[in-house]
CSV table of C-alpha atoms in Angstrom, one decimal:
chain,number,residue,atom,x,y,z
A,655,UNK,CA,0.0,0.0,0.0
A,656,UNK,CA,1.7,3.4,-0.7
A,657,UNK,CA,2.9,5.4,1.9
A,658,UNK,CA,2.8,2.7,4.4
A,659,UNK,CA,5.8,2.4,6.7
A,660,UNK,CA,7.4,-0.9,5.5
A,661,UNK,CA,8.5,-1.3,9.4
A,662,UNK,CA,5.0,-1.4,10.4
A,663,UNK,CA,4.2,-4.8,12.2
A,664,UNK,CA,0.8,-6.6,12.5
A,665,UNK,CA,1.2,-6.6,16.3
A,666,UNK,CA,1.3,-2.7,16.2
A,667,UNK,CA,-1.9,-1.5,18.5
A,668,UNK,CA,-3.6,0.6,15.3
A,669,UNK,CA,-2.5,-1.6,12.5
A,670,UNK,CA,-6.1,-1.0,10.5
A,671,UNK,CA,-5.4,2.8,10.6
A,672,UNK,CA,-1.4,2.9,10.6
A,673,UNK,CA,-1.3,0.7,7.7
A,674,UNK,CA,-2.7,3.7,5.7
A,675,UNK,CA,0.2,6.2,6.0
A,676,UNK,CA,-2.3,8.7,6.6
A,677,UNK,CA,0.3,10.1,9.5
A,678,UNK,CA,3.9,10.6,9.1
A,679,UNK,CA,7.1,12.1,10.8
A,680,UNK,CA,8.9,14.3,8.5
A,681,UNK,CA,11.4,15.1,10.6
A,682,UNK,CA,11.6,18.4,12.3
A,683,UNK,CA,11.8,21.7,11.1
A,684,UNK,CA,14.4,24.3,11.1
A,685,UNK,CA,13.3,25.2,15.1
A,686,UNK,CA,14.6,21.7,15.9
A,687,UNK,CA,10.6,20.9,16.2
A,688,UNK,CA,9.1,17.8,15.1
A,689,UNK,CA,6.9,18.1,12.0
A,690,UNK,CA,3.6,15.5,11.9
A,691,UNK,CA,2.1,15.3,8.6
A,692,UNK,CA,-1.3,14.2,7.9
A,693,UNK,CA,-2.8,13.6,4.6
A,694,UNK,CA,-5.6,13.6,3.7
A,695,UNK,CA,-5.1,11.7,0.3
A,696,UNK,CA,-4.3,8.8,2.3
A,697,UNK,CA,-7.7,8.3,3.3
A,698,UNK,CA,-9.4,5.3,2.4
A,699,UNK,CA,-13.2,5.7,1.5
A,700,UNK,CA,-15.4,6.1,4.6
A,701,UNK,CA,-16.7,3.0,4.9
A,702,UNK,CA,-13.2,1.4,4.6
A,703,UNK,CA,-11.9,3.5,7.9
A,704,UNK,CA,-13.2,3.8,11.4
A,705,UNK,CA,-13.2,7.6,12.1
A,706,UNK,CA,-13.2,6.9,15.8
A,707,UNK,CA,-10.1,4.7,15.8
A,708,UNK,CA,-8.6,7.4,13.0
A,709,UNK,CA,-8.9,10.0,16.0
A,710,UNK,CA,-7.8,7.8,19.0
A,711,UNK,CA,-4.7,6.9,16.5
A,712,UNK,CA,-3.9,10.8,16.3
A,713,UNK,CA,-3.7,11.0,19.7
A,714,UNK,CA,-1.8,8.1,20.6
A,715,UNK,CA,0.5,9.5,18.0
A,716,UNK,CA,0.8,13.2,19.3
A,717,UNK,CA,1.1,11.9,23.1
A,718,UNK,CA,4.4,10.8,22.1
A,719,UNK,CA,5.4,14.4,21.0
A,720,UNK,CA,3.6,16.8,23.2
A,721,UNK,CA,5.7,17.2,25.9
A,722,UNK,CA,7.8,18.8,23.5
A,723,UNK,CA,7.5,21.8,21.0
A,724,UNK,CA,6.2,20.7,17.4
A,725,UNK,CA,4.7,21.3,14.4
A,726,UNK,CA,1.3,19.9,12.1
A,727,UNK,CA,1.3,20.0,8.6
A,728,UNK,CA,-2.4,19.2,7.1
A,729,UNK,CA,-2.8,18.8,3.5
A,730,UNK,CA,-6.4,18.7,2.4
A,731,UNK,CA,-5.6,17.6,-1.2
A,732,UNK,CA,-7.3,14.3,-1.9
A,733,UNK,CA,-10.4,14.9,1.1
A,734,UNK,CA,-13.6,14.2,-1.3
A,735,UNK,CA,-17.1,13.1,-0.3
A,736,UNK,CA,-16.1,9.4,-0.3
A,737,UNK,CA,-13.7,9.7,2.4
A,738,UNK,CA,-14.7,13.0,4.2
A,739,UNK,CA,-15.9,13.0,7.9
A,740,UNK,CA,-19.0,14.2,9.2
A,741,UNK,CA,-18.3,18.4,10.3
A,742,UNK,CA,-20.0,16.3,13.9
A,743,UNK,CA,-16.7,13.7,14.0
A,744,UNK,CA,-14.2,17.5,13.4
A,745,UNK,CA,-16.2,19.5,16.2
A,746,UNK,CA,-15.6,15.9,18.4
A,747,UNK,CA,-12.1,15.9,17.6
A,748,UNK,CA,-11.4,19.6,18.2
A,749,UNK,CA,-12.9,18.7,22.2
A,750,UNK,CA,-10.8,16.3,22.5
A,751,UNK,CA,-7.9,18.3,21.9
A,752,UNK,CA,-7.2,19.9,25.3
A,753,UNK,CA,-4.4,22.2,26.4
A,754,UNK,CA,-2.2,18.9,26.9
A,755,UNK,CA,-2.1,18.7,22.8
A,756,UNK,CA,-2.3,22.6,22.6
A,757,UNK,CA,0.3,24.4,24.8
A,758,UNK,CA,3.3,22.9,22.9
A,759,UNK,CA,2.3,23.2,19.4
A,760,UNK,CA,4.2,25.3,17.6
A,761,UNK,CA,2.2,25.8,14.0
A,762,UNK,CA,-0.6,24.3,12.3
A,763,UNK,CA,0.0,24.9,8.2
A,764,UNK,CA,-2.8,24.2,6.1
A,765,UNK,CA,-2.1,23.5,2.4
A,766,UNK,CA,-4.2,23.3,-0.5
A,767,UNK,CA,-7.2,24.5,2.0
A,768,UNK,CA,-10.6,25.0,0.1
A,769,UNK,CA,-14.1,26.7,0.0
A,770,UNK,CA,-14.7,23.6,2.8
A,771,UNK,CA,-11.5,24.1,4.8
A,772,UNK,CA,-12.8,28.3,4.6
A,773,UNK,CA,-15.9,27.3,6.8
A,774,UNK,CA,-14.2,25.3,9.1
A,775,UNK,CA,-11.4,28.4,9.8
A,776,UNK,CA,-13.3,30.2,12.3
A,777,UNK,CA,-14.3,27.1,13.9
A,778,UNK,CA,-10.3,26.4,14.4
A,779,UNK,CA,-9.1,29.5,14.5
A,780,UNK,CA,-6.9,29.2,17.8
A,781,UNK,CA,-5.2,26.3,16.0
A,782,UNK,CA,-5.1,26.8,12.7
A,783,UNK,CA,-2.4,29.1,10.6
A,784,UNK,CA,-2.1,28.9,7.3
A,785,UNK,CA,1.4,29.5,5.7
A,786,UNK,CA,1.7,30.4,1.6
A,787,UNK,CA,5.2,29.9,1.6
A,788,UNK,CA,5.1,26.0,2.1
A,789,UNK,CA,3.8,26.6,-1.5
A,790,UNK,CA,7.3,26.6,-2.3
A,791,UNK,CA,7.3,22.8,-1.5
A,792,UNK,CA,5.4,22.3,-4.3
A,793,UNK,CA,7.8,24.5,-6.9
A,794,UNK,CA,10.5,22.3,-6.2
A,795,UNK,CA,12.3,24.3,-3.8
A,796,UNK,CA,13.9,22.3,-1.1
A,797,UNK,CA,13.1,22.8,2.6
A,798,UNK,CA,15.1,24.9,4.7
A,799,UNK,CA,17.6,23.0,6.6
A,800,UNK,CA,16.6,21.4,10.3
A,801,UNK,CA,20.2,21.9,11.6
A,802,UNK,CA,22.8,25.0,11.1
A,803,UNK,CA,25.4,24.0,10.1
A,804,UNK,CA,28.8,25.3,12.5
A,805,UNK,CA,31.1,26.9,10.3
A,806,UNK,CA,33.6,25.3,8.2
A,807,UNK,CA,36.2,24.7,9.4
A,808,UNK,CA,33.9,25.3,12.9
A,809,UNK,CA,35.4,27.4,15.3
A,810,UNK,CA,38.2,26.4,18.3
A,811,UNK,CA,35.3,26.8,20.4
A,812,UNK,CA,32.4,25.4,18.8
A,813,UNK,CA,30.1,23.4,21.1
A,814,UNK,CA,26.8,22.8,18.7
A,815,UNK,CA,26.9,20.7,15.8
A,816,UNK,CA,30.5,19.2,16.6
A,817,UNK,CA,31.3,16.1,17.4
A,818,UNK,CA,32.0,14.3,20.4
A,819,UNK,CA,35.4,14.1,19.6
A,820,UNK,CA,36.0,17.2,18.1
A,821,UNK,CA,35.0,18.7,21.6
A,822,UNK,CA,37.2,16.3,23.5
A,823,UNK,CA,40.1,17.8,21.3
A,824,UNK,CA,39.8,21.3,21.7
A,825,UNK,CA,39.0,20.8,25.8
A,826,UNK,CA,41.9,18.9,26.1
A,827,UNK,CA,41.0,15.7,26.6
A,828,UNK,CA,37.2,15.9,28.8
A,829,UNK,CA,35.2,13.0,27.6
A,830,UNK,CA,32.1,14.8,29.2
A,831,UNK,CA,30.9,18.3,26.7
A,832,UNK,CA,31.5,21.3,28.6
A,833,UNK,CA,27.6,21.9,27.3
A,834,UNK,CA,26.3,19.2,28.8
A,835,UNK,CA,28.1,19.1,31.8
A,836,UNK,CA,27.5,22.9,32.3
A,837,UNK,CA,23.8,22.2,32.2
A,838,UNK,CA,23.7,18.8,34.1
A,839,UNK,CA,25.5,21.1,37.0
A,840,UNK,CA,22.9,23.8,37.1
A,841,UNK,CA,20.1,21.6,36.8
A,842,UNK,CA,21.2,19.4,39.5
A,843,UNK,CA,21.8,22.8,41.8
A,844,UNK,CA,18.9,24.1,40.7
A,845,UNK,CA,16.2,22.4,38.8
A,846,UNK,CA,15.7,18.6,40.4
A,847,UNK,CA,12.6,19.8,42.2
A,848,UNK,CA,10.6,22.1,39.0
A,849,UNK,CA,7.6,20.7,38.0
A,850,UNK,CA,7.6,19.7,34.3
A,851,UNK,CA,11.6,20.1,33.8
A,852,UNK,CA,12.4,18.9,30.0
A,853,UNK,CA,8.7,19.9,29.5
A,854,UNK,CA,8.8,23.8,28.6
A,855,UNK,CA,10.0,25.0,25.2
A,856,UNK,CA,11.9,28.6,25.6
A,857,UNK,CA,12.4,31.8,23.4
A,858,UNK,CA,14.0,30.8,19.9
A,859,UNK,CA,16.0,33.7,20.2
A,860,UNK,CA,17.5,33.0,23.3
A,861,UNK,CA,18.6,29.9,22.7
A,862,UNK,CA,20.3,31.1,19.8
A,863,UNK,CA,21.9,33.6,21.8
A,864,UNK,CA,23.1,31.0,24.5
A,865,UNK,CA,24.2,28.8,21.9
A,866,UNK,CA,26.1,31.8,20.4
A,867,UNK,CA,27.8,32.5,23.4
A,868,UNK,CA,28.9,29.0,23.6
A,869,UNK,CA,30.0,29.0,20.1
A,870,UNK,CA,32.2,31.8,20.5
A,871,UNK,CA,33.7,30.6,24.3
A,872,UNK,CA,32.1,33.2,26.1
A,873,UNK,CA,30.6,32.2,29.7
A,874,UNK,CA,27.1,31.4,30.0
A,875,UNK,CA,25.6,32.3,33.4
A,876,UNK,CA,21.7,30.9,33.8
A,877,UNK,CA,20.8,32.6,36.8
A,878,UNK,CA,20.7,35.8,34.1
A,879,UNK,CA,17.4,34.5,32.4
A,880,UNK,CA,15.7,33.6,35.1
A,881,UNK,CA,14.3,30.5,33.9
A,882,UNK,CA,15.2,26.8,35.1
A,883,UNK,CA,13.8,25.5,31.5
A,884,UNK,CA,16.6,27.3,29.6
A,885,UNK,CA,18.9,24.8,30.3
A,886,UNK,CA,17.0,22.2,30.1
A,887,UNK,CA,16.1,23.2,26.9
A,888,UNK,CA,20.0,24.0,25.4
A,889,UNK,CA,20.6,20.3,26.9
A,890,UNK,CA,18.4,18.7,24.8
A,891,UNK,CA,19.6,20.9,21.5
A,892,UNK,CA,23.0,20.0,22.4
A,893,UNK,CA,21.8,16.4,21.5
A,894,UNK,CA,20.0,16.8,19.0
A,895,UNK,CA,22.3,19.0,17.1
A,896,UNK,CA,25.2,15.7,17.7
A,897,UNK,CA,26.3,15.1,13.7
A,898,UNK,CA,25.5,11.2,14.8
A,899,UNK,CA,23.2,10.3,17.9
A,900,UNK,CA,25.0,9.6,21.7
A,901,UNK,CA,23.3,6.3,20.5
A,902,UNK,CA,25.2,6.4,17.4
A,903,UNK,CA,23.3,4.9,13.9
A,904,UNK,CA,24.7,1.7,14.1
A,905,UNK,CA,23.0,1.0,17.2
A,906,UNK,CA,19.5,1.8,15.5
A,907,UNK,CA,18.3,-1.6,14.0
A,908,UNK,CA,19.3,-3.4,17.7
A,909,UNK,CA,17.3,-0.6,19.9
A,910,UNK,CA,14.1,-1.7,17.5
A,911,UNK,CA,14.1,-4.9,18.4
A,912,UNK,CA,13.8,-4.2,22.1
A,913,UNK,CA,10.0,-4.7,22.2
A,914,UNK,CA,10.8,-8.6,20.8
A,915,UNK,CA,12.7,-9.0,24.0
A,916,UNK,CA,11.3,-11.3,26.8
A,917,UNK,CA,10.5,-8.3,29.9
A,918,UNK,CA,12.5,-9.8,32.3
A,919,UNK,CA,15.6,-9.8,29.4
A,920,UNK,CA,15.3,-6.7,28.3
A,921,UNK,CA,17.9,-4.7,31.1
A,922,UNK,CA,20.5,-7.2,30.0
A,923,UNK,CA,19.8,-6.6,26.3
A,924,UNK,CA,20.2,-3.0,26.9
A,925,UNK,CA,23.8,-4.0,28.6
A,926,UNK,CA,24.6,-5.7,25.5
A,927,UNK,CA,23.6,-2.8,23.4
A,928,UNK,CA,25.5,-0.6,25.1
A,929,UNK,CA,28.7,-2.7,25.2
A,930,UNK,CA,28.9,-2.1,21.2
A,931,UNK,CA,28.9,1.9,21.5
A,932,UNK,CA,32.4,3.8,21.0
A,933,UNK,CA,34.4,4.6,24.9
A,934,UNK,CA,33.6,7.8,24.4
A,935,UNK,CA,29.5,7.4,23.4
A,936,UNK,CA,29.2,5.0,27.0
A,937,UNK,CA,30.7,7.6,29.4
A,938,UNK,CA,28.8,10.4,27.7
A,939,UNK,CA,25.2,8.4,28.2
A,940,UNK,CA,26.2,7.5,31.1
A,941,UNK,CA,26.7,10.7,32.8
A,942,UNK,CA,23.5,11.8,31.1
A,943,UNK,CA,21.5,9.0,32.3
A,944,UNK,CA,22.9,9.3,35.7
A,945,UNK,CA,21.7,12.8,35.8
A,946,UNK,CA,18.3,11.7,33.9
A,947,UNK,CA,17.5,9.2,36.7
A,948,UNK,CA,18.3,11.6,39.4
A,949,UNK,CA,15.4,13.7,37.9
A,950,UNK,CA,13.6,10.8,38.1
A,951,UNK,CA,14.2,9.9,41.7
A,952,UNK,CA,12.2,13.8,42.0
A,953,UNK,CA,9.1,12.9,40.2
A,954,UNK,CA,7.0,13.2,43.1
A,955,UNK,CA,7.8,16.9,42.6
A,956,UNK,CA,8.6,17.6,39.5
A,957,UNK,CA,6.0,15.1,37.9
A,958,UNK,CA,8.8,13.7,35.1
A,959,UNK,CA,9.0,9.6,36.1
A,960,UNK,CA,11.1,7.8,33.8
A,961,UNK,CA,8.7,7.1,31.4
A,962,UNK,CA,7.8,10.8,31.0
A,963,UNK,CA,11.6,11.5,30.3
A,964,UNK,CA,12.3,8.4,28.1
A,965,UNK,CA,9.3,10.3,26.0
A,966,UNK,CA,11.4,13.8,26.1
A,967,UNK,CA,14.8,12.3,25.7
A,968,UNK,CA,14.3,9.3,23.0
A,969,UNK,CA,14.5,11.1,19.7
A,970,UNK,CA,17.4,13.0,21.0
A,971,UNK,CA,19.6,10.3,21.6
A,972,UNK,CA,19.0,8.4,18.7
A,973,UNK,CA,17.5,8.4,15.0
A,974,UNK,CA,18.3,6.6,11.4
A,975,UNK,CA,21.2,7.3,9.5
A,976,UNK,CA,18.4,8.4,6.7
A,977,UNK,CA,14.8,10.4,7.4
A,978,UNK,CA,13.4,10.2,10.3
A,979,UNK,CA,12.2,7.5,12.6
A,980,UNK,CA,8.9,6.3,11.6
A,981,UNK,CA,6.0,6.6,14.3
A,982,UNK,CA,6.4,2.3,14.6
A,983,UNK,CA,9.9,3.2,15.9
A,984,UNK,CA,8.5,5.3,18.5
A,985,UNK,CA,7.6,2.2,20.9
A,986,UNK,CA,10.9,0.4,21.0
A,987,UNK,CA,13.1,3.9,21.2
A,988,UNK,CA,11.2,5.5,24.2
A,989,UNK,CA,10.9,1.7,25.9
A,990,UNK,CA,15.0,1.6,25.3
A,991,UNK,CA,15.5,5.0,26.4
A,992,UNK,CA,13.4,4.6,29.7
A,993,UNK,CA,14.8,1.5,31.0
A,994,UNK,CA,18.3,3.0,30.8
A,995,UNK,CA,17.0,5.8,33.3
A,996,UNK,CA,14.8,3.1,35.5
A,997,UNK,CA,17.2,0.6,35.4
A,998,UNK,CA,20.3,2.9,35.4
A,999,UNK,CA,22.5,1.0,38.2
A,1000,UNK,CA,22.0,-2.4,36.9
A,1001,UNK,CA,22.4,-1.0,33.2
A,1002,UNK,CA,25.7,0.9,33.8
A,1003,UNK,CA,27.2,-1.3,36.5
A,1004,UNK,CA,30.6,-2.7,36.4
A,1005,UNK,CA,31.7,-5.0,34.8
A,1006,UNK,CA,30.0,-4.1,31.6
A,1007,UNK,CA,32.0,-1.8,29.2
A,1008,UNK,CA,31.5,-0.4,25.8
A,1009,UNK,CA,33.0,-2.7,23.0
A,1010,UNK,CA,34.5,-4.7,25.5
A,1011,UNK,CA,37.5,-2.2,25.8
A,1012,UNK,CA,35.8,0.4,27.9
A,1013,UNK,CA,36.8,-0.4,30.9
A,1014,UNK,CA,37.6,-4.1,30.1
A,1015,UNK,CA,41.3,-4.7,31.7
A,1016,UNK,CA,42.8,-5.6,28.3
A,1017,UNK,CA,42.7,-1.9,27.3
A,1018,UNK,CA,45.9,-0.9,28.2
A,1019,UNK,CA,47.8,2.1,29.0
A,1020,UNK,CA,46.6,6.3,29.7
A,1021,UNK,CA,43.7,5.4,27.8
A,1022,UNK,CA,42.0,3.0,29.9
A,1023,UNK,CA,42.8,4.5,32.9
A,1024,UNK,CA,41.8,8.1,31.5
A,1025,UNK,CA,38.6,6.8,30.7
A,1026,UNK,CA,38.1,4.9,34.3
A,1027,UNK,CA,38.8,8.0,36.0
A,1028,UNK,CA,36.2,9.3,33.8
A,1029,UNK,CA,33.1,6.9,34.8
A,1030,UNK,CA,34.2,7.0,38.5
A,1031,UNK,CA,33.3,10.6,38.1
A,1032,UNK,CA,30.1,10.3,36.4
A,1033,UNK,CA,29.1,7.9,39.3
A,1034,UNK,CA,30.0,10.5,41.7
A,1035,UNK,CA,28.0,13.1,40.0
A,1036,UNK,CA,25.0,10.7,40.3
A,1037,UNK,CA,25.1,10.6,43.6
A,1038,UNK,CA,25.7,14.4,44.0
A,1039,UNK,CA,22.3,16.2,45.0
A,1040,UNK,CA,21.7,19.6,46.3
A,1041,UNK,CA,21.0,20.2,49.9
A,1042,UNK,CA,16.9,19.2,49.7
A,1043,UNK,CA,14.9,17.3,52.1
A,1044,UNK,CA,14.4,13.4,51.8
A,1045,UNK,CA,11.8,12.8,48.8
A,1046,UNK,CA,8.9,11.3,50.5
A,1047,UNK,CA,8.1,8.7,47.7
A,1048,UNK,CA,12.1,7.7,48.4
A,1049,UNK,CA,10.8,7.3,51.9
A,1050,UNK,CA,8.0,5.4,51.4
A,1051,UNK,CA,10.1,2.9,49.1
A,1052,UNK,CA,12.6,2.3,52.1
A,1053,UNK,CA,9.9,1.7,54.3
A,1054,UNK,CA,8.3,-0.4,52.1
């Protein structure tokens, strides 16, 4: 069937909808937010397609993107009376679009709207904006890039879209990103206890201008924007503006198949996963997931439980080499991502090591020392906290 995701599986909990491509990631747009496409010349006829499931399908796609900021394209070429819904099925599925869908999204485009989509636009004003210049789409004009590119050569002090390594080189020798550890620090300090942290988009312009600063090697002091989500917000570009994933691409394929794994197997397979990811990729994740599970550990108070972070943080750590992930990829790369911050301890503990030379004893020399040094300090930074009182859930779980 055309435009169906050829990963799709039988098992997948809206198979008769999904199967119809009528949703797709494109990818995310030149924000850094995630672009949903629906199309409406995907539809099947009506009496081929359950309207009800078609909604609950939209949602349980959008739940997974919500937390963070994003973007709807609609196109309403192909919508005829064959496949249409009733204007009583739109004014339901308006309703059921609270401020949980709302608050984070970004832009609605419309394209190829008509006299029918002209009635509808008072109806949806508060969520609808249409946008001629994605006419240029269709004039064979490519799309603006998702990423900016650092300069070439990138500067000495470049911190966005630079490698791991290339940042290890220029800050002679730290495995951990100033960026990231920079942010981890604040955040620990500052941000454990804030309800919805990773949650909140910010200004566009300010992150630019933080990112700038960093670019350039200038000091970046948080306290100065008043705003605990600011750094949350340049961690999570930091990672997504990686030229590979902290997860690297080869890992991709393996991290899919994590849904085939047997539950009580799964921790282990995520062990094993790990184990094939470059020195420098381990210590980096493991820091972050350190810190990740800290926030965690807080969710009484700041409401963000693993799973809530493994939906944040998934599609920052990882994604194919080509395109985006498709939404069946969704499942397995939020499941991966959230028992690395659940299961943190048993996923990182000795004696596992990246590529069996992490911290294996047959690496020899500076180098496997440098990078033991390295993961002893990440596991002290984990257990670093500010000055708070005892989380009563942490309580209750001792006493229990």
């Amino acid at each position: 069937m055309a435009g169906q995701d050829p990963t799709l599986s039988t098992s997948h909990p809206f198979y008769d909808v999904a199967r119809h491509g009528i949703l797709q990631v494109a990818g995310d747009d030149r924000f850094g937010r995630r672009v949903i496409t629906f199309s409406c010349c995907r539809m099947p006829p009506s009496h081929e397609l359950d309207h009800q499931r078609l909604l609950e399908y939209l949602k349980y796609m959008l739940d997974q993107y919500v937390e963070n900021d994003y973007t709807i394209i609609y196109f309403h070429y192909g919508l005829n009376s064959r496949n249409k819904p009733s204007l009583g099925w739109l004014q339901s599925a308006y309703k059921e679009f609270d401020r949980k869908y709302k608050k984070n999204l970004k832009a609605l485009y419309v394209v190829h709207p008509t006299s029918f989509i002209k009635v509808l636009w008072n109806l949806f004003k508060p969520l609808i904006r249409y946008d001629e210049k994605l006419q240029s789409l269709h004039e064979g004009r490519p799309p603006p890039s998702t990423k900016t590119p650092p300069p070439r050569p990138p500067l000495p002090t470049q911190q966005f879209g630079v490698s791991l390594q290339y940042l290890k080189d220029k800050n002679q020798g730290e495995l951990i990103p100033p960026v990231l550890r920079f942010t981890v620090t604040y955040l620990r300090e500052k941000g454990l206890r804030t309800e919805g942290l990773f949650r909140r988009s910010a200004s566009v312009q300010t992150v630019r201008e933080i990112q700038r600063l960093y670019n350039q090697g200038k000091p970046v002091n948080f306290d100065d924007y008043g705003d605990v989500h600011i750094p949350a917000v340049i961690l999570k570009t930091f990672l997504r503006e990686l030229p590979q994933p902290l997860l690297t691409f080869q890992a991709y394929e393996q991290i899919l198949g994590i849904t085939c794994v047997e539950s009580s197997l799964r921790v282990t397979c995520c062990r094993q996963i790990l184990r094939s990811l470059p020195e420098h990729n381990y210590v980096v994740l493991r820091y972050l997931m350190g810190f990740l599970h800290a926030v965690s550990q807080e969710s009484i108070f700041n409401k963000m439980n693993s799973s809530n972070l493994a939906c944040v943080f998934g599609l920052n750590l990882i994604w194919p080499s080509q395109g985006a992930s498709s939404l069946s990829a969704l499942v397995p790369l939020n499941l991966f991502t959230e028992l690395l911050i659940e299961y943190y301890e048993n996923v990182f503990s000795a004696p596992e090591a990246p590529g069996g030379h992490g911290l294996a004893p047959q690496v020899q020399g500076g180098r496997a020392a440098r990078l033991q040094e390295a993961v002893l300090q990440t596991q002290a930074m984990a257990l670093t906290k500010p000055s708070l009182p005892p989380s009563p859930l942490r309580a209750a779980r001792r006493h229990l």
